[in-house]
mmCIF file of C-alpha atoms in Angstrom:
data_model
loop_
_atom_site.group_PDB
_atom_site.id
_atom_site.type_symbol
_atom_site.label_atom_id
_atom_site.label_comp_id
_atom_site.label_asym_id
_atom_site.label_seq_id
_atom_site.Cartn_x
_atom_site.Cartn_y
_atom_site.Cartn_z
ATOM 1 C CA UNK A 1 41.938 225.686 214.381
ATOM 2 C CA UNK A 2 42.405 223.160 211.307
ATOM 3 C CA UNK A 3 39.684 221.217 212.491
ATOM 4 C CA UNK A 4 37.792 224.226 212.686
ATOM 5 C CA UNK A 5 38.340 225.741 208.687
ATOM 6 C CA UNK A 6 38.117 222.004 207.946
ATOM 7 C CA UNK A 7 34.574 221.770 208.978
ATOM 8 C CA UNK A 8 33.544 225.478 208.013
ATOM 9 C CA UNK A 9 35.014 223.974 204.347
ATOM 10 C CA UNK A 10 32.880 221.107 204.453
ATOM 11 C CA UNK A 11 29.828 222.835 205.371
ATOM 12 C CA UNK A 12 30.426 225.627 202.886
ATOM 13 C CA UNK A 13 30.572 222.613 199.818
ATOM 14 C CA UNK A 14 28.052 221.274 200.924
ATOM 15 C CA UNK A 15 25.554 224.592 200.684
ATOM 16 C CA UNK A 16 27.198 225.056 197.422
ATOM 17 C CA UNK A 17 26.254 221.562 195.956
ATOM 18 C CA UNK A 18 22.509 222.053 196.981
ATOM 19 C CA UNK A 19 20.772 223.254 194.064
ATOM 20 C CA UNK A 20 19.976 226.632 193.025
ATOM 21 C CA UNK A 21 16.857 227.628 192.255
ATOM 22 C CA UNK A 22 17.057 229.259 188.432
ATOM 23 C CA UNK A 23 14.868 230.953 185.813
ATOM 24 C CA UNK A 24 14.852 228.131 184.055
ATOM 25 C CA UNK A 25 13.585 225.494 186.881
ATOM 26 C CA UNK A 26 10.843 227.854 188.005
ATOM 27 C CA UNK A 27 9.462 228.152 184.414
ATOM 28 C CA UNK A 28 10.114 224.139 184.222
ATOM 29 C CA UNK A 29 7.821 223.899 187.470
ATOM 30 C CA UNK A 30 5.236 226.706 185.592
ATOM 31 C CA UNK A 31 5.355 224.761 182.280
ATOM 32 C CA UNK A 32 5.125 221.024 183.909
ATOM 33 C CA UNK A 33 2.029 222.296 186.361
ATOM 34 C CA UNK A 34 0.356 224.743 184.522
ATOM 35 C CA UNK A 35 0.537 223.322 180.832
ATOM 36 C CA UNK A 36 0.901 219.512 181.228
ATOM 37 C CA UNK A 37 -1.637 218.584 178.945
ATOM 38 C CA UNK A 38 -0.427 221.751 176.282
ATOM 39 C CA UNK A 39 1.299 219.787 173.473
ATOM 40 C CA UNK A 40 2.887 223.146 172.126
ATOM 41 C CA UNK A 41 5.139 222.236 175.526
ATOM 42 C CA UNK A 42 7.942 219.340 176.308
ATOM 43 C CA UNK A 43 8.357 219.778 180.169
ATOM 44 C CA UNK A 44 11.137 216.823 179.717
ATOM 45 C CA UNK A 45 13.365 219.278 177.299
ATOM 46 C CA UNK A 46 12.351 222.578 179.883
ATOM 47 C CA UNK A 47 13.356 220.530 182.706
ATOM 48 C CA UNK A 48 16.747 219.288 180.982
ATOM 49 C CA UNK A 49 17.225 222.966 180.032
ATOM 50 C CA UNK A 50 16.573 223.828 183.744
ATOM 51 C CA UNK A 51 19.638 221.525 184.787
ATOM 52 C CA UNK A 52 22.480 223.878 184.063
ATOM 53 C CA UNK A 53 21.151 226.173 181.928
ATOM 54 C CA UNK A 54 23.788 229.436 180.836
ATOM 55 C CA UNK A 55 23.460 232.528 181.589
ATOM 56 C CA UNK A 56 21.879 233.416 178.152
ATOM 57 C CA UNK A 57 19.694 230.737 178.585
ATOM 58 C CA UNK A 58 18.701 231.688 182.084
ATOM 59 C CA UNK A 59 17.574 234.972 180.499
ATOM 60 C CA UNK A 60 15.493 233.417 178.072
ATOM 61 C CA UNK A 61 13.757 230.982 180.717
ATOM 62 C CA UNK A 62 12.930 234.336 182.747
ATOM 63 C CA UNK A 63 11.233 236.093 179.422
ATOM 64 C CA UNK A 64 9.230 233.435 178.462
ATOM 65 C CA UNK A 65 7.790 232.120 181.951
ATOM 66 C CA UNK A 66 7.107 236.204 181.797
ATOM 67 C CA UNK A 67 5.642 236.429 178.943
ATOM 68 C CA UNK A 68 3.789 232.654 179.375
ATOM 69 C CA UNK A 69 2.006 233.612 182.734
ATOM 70 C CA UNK A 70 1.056 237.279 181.077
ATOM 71 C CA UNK A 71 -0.507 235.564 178.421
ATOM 72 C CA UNK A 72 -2.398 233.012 180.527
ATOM 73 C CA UNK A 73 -3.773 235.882 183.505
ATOM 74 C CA UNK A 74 -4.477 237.721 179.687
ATOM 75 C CA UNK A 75 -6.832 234.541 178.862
ATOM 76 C CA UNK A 76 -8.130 234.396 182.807
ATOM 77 C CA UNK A 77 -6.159 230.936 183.014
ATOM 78 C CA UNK A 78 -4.732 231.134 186.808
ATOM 79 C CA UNK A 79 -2.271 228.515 188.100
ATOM 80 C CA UNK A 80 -0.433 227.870 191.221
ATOM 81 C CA UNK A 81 2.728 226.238 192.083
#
């Protein structure tokens, strides 16, 4: 039975230390594909934002990628990731 939570632990960490999909990576992955060449963006500080952002910040990753892919189906601009 100890072998048996000991392994059910183990797996459990290791889901847990996968990462997590945020706000802030998926408008990281927006920014970086869809506005590469945009110098009003610096996908290197999004993406270090993205790395463990709070929960404020979170928030404020999901409002802009929001309000950055309105803007850009606004000016016809599509983009996929």
């Amino acid at each position: 039975m100890f072998v048996r939570i000991m392994s059910l632990a183990a797996l459990l960490t290791g889901l847990l230390a996968c990462e997590t999909e945020t706000p802030c990576t998926r408008y990281a992955d927006y920014v970086c594909s869809c506005h590469a060449e945009d110098t009003g963006f610096d996908c290197a500080e999004i993406e270090a934002l993205a790395e463990n952002p709070s929960q404020a910040v979170a928030d404020e990753c999901a409002a802009d990628l929001a309000d950055l892919q309105a803007e850009d189906d606004a000016n016809g601009e599509t983009c996929a990731i």
